[in-house]
Coordinates of N, CA and C in Angstrom, one line a residue:
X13 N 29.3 -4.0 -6.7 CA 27.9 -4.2 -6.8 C 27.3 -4.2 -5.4
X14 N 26.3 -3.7 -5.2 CA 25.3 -3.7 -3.9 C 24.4 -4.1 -4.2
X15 N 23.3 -4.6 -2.9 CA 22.2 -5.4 -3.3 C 21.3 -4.9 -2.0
X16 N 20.2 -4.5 -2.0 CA 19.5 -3.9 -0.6 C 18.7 -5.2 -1.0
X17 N 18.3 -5.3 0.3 CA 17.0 -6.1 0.4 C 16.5 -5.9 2.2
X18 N 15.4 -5.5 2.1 CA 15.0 -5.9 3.5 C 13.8 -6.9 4.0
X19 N 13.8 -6.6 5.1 CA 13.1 -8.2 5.8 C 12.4 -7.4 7.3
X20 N 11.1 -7.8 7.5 CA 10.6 -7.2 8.8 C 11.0 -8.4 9.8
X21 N 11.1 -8.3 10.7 CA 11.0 -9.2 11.8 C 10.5 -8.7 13.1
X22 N 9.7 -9.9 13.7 CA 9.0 -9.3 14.6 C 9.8 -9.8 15.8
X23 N 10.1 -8.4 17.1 CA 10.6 -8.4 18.3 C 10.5 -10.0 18.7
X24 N 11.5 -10.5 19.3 CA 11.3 -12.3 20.2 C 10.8 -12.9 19.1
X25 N 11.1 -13.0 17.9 CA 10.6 -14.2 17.5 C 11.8 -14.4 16.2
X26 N 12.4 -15.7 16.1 CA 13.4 -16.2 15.4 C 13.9 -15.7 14.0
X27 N 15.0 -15.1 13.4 CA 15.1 -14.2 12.8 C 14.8 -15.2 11.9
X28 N 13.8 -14.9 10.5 CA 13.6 -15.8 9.5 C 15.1 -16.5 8.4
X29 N 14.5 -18.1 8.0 CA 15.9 -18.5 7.5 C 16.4 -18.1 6.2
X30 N 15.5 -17.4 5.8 CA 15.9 -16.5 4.4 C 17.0 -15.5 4.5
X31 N 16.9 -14.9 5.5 CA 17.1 -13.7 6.1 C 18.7 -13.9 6.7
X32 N 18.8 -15.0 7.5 CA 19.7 -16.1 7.8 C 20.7 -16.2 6.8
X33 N 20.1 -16.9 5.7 CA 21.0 -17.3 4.6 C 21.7 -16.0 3.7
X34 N 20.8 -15.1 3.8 CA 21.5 -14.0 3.0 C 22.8 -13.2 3.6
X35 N 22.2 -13.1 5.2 CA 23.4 -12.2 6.0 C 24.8 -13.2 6.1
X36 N 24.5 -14.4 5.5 CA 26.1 -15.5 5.9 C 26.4 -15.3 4.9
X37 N 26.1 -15.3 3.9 CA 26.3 -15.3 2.1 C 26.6 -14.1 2.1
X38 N 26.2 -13.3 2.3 CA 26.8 -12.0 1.3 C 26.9 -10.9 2.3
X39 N 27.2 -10.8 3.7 CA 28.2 -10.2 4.5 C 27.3 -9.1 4.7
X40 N 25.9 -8.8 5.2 CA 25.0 -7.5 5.4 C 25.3 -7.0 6.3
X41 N 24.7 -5.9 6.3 CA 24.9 -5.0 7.4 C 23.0 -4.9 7.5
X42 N 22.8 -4.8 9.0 CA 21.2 -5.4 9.5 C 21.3 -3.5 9.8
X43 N 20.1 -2.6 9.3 CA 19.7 -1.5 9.8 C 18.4 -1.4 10.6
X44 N 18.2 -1.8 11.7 CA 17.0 -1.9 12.5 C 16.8 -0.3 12.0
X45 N 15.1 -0.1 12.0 CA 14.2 0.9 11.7 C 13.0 0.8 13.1
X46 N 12.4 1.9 13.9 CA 11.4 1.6 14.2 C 10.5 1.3 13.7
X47 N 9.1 1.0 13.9 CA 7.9 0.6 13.2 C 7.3 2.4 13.1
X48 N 6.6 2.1 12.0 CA 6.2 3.7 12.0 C 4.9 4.0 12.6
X49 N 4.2 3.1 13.8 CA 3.4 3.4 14.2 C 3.8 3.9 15.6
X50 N 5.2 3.8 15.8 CA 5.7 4.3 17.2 C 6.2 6.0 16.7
X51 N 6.0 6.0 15.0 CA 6.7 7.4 15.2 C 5.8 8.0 14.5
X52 N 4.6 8.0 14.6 CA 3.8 9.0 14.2 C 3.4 10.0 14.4
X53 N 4.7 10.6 14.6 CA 4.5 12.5 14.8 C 5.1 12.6 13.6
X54 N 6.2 11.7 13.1 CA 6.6 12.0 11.6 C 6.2 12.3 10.7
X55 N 4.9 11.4 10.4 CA 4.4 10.9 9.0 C 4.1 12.1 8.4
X56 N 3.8 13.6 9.2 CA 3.6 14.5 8.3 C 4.7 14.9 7.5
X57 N 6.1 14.4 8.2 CA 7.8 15.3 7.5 C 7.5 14.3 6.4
X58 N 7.5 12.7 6.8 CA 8.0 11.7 5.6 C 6.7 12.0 4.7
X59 N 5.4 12.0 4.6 CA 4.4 12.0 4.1 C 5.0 13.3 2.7
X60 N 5.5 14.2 3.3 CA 5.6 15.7 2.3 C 6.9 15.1 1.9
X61 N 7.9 14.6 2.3 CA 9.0 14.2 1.3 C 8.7 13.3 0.5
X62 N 8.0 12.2 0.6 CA 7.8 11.4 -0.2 C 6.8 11.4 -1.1
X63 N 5.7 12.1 -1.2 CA 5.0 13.1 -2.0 C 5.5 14.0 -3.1
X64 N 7.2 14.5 -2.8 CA 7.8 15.3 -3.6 C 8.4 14.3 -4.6
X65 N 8.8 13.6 -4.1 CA 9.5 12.2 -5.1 C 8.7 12.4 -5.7
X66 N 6.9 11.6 -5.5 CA 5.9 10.9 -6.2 C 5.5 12.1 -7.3
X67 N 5.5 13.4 -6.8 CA 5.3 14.8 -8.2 C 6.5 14.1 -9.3
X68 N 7.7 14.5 -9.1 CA 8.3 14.0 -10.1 C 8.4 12.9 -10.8
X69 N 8.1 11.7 -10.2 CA 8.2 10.3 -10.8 C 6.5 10.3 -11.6
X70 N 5.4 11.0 -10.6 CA 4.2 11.1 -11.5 C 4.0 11.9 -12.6
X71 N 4.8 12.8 -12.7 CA 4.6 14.4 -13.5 C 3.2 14.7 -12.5
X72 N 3.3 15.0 -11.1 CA 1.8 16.0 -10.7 C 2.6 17.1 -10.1
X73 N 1.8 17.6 -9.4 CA 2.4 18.9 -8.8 C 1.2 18.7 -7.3
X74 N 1.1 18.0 -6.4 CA 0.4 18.2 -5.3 C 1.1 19.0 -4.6
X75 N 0.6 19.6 -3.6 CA 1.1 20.9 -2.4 C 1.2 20.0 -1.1
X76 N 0.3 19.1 -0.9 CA 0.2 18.3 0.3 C -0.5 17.8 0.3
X77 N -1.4 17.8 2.1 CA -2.8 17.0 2.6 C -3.6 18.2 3.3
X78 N -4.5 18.1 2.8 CA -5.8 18.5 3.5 C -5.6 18.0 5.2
X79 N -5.9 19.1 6.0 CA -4.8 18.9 7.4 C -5.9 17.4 8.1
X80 N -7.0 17.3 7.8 CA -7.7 16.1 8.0 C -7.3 15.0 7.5
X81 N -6.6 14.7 6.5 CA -6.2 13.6 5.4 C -4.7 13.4 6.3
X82 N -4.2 14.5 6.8 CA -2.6 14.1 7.3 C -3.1 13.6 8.8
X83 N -4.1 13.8 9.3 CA -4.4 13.3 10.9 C -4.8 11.8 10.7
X84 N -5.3 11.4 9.4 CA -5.6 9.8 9.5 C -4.6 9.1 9.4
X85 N -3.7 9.6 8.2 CA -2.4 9.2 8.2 C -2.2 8.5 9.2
X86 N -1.9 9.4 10.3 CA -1.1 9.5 11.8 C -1.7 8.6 12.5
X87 N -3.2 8.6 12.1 CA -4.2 7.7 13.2 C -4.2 6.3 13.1
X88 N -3.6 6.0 11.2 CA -4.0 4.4 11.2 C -2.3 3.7 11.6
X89 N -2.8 2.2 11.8 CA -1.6 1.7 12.9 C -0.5 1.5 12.1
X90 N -0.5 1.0 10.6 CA 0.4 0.7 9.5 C 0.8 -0.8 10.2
X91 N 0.4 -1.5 10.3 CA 1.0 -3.0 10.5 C 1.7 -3.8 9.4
X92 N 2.1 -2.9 8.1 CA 2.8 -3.3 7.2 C 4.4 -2.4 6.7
X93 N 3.8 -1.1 7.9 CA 5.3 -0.4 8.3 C 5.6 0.4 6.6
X94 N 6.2 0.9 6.6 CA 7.0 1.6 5.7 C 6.0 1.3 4.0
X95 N 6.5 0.1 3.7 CA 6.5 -0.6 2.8 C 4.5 -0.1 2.7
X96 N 4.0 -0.5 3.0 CA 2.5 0.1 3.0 C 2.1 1.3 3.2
X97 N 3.0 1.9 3.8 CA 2.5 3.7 3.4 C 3.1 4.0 2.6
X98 N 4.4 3.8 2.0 CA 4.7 4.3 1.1 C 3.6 3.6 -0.2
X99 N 3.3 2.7 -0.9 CA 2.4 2.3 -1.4 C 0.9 2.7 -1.2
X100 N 0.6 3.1 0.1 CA -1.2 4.0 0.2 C -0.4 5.1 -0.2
X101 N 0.3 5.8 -0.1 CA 0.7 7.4 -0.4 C 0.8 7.5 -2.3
X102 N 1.5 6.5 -2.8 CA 1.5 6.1 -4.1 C 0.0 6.4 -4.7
X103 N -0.6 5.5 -4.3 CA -2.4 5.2 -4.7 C -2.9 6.6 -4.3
X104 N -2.6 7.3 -3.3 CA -3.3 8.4 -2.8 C -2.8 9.6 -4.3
X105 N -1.4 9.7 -4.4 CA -0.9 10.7 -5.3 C -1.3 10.5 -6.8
X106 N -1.5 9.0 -7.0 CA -1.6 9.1 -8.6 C -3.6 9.2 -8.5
X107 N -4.2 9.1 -7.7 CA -6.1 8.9 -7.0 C -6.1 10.7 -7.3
X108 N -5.0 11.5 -6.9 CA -5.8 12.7 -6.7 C -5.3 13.7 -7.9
X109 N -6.7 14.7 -8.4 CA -6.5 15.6 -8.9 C -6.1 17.0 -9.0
X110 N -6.3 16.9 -8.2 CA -6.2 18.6 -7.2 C -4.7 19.2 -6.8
X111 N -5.3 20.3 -6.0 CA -3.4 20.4 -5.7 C -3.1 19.8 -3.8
X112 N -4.1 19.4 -3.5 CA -3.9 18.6 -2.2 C -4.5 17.6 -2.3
X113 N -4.4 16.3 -1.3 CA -4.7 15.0 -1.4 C -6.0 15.2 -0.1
X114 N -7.0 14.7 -0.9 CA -8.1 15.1 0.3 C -8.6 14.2 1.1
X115 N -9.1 14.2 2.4 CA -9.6 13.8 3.0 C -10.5 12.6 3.0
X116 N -11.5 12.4 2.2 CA -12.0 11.9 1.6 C -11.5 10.5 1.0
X117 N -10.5 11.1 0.0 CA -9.3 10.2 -0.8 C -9.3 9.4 0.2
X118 N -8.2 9.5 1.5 CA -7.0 9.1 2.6 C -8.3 8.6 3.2
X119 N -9.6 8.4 3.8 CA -10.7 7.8 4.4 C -11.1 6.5 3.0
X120 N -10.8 6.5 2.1 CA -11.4 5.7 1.1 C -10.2 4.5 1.2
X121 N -9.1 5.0 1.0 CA -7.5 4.1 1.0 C -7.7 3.6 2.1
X122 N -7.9 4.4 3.2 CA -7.6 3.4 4.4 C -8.6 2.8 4.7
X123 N -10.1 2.6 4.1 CA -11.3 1.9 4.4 C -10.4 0.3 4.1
X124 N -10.1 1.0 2.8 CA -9.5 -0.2 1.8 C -8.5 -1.0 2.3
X125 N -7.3 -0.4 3.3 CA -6.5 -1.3 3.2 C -7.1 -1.6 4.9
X126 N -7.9 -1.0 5.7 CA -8.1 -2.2 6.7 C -9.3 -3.3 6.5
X127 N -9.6 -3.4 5.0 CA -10.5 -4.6 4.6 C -9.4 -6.0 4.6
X128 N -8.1 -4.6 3.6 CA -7.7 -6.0 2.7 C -6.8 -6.6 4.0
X129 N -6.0 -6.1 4.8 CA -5.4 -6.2 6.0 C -6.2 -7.2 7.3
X130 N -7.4 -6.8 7.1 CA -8.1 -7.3 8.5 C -7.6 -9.2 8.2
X131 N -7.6 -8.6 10.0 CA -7.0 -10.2 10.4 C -8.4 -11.3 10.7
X132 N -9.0 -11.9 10.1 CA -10.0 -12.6 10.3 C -9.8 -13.4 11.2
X133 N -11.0 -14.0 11.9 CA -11.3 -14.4 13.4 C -10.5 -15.7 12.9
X134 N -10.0 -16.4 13.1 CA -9.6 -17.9 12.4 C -10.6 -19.2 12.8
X135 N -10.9 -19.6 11.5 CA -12.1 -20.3 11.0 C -12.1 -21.2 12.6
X136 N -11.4 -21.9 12.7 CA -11.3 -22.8 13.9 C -11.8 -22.6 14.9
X137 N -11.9 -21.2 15.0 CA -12.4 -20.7 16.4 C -13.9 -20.9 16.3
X138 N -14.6 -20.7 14.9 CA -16.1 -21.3 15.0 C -16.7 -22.0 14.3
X139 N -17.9 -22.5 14.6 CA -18.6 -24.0 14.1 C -18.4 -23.3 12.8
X140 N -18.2 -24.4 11.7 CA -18.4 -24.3 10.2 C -19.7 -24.4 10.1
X141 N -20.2 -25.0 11.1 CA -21.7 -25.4 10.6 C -22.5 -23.7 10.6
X142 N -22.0 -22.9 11.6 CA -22.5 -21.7 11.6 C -22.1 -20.6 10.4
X143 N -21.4 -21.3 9.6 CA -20.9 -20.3 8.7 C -21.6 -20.4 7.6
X144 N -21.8 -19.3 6.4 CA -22.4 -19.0 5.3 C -21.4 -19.4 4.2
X145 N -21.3 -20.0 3.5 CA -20.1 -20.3 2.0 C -19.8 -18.9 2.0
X146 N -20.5 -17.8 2.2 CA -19.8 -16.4 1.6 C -18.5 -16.2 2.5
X147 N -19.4 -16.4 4.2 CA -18.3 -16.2 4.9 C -17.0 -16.8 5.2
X148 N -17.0 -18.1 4.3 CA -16.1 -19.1 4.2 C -14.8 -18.7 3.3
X149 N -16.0 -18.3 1.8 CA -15.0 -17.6 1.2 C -14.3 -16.3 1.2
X150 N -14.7 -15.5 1.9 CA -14.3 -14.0 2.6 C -13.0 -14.4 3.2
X151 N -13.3 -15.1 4.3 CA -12.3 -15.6 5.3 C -11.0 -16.0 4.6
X152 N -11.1 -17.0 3.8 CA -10.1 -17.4 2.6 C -9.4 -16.7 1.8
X153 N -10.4 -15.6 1.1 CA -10.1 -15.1 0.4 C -9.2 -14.1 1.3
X154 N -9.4 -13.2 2.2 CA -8.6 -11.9 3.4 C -7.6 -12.9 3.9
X155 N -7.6 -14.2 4.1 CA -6.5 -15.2 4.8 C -5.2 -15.6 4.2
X156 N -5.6 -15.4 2.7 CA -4.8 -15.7 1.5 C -4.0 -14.3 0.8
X157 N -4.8 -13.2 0.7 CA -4.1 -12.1 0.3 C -3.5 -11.4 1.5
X158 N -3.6 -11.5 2.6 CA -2.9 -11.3 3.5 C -1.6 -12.0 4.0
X159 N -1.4 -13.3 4.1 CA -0.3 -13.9 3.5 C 0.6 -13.7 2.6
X160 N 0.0 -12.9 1.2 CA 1.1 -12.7 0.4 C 1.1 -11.2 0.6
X161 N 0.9 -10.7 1.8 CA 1.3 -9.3 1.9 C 0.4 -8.2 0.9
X162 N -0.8 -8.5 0.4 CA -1.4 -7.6 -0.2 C -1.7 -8.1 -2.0
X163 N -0.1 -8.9 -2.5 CA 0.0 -9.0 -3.6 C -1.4 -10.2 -3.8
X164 N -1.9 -9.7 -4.3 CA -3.2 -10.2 -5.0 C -3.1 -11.2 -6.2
X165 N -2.4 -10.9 -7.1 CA -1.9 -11.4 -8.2 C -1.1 -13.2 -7.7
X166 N -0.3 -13.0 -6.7 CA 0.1 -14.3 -5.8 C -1.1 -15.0 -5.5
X167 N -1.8 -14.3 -4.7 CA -3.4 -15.1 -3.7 C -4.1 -15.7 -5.1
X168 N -4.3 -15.2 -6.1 CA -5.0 -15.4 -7.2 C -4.4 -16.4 -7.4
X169 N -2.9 -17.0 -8.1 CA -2.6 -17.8 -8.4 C -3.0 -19.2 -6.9
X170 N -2.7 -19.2 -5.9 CA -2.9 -19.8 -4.7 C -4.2 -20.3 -4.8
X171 N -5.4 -19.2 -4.9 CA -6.4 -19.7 -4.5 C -7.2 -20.7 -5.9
X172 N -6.2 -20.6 -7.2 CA -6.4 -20.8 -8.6 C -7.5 -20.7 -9.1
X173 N -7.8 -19.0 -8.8 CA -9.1 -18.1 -9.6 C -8.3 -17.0 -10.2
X174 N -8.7 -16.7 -10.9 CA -8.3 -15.3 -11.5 C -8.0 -13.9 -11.3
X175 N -6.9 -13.1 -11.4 CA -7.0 -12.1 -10.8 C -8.7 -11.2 -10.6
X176 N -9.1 -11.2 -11.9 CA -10.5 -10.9 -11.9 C -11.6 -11.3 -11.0
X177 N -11.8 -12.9 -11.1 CA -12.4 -12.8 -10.0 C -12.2 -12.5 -8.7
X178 N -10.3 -13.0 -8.3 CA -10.1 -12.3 -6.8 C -10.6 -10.4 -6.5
X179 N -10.5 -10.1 -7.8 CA -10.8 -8.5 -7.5 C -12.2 -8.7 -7.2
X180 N -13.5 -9.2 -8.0 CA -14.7 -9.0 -7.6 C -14.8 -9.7 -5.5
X181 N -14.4 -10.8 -5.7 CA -14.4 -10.9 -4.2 C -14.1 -10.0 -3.4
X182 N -13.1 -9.0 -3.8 CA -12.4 -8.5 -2.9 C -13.5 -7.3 -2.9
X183 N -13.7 -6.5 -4.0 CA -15.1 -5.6 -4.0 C -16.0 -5.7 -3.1
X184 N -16.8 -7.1 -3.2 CA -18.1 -7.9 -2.5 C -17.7 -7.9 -1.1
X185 N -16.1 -7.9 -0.9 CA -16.1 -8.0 0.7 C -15.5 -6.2 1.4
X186 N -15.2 -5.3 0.3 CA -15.2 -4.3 0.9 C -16.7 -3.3 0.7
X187 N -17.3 -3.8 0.1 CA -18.7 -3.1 -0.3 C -19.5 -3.4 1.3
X188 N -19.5 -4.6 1.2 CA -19.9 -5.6 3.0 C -19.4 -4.5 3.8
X189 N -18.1 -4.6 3.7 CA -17.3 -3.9 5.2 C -18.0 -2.1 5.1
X190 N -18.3 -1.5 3.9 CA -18.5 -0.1 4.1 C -20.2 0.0 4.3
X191 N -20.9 -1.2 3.9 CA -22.1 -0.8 4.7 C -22.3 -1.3 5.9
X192 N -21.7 -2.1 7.0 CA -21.8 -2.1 8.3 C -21.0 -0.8 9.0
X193 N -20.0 -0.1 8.1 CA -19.3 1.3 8.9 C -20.3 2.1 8.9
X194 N -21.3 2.2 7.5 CA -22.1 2.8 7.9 C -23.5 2.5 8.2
X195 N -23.9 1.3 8.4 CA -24.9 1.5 9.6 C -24.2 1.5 11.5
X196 N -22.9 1.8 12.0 CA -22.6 1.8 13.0 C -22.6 3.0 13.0

């Protein structure tokens, strides 16, 4: 029997004790990966292989990216590595109708995941007194689903509101984030 599991760890900082306990217990072998924001001349090879997977796991037939849609790819930083492109590429392939993934799409995904991603200023750093309850709960709410790595359904339970309403918050605060991109 085999068991994959992997674990990010960040350069100089203590390999976590989960991670610890598994490699004593059950005898792993550690495959260091770069970060895929150091190899982004790739993302166009892995982007089309893993696109071909997603045709047959989706029944689609896409051809590619619209050569605009593969340059943002490349552009955004991926601070969740692998595991998060392969998941915006998912959303992107089952999102599109067409026989390429457009531009448009890949600018809407990544609005999205640098909403749900963004690292908020931490509360501490300013007067509560200056703060709005909205902004209170924005902050909370991006501080809490980012902790659980995206998984919403977790934060929901944490924050003990409902997936539903975590979704409308999360709406209300990327609706916020796309009308300040576009009044800049």
């Amino acid at each position: 029997m085999r068991l994959i599991f992997s674990c990010s760890i960040v350069e100089g900082e203590p390999v976590p004790e989960v991670l610890r306990h598994f490699s004593e217990r059950l005898g792993s072998l550690a495959l260091p990966l770069p970060s895929l924001r150091s190899r982004s001349d790739e993302i166009p090879s892995l982007s089309s292989l893993y696109l071909n997977s997603l045709n047959l796991e989706l029944g689609k037939q896409l051809s590619g990216f619209e050569p605009r849609a593969i340059e943002m790819l490349r552009q955004y930083p991926w601070p969740n590595n692998y595991t998060q492109f392969k998941n915006v590429l998912r959303a992107l392939a089952a999102l599109s109708d067409g026989p390429y993934i457009r531009a448009g799409t890949v600018a809407d995904m990544l609005s999205k995941e640098r909403t749900l991603r963004a690292v908020p200023q931490p509360a501490s750093a300013r007067k509560p007194s200056e703060q709005t309850l909205e902004e209170v709960i924005r902050d909370v709410v991006q501080q809490t689903v980012a902790a659980h790595g995206g998984n919403r359904a977790a934060a929901a339970r944490q924050l003990g509101i409902s997936r539903t309403t975590l979704w409308r918050y999360m709406e209300k605060i990327e609706q916020k984030q796309q009308n300040v991109e576009k009044e800049s």
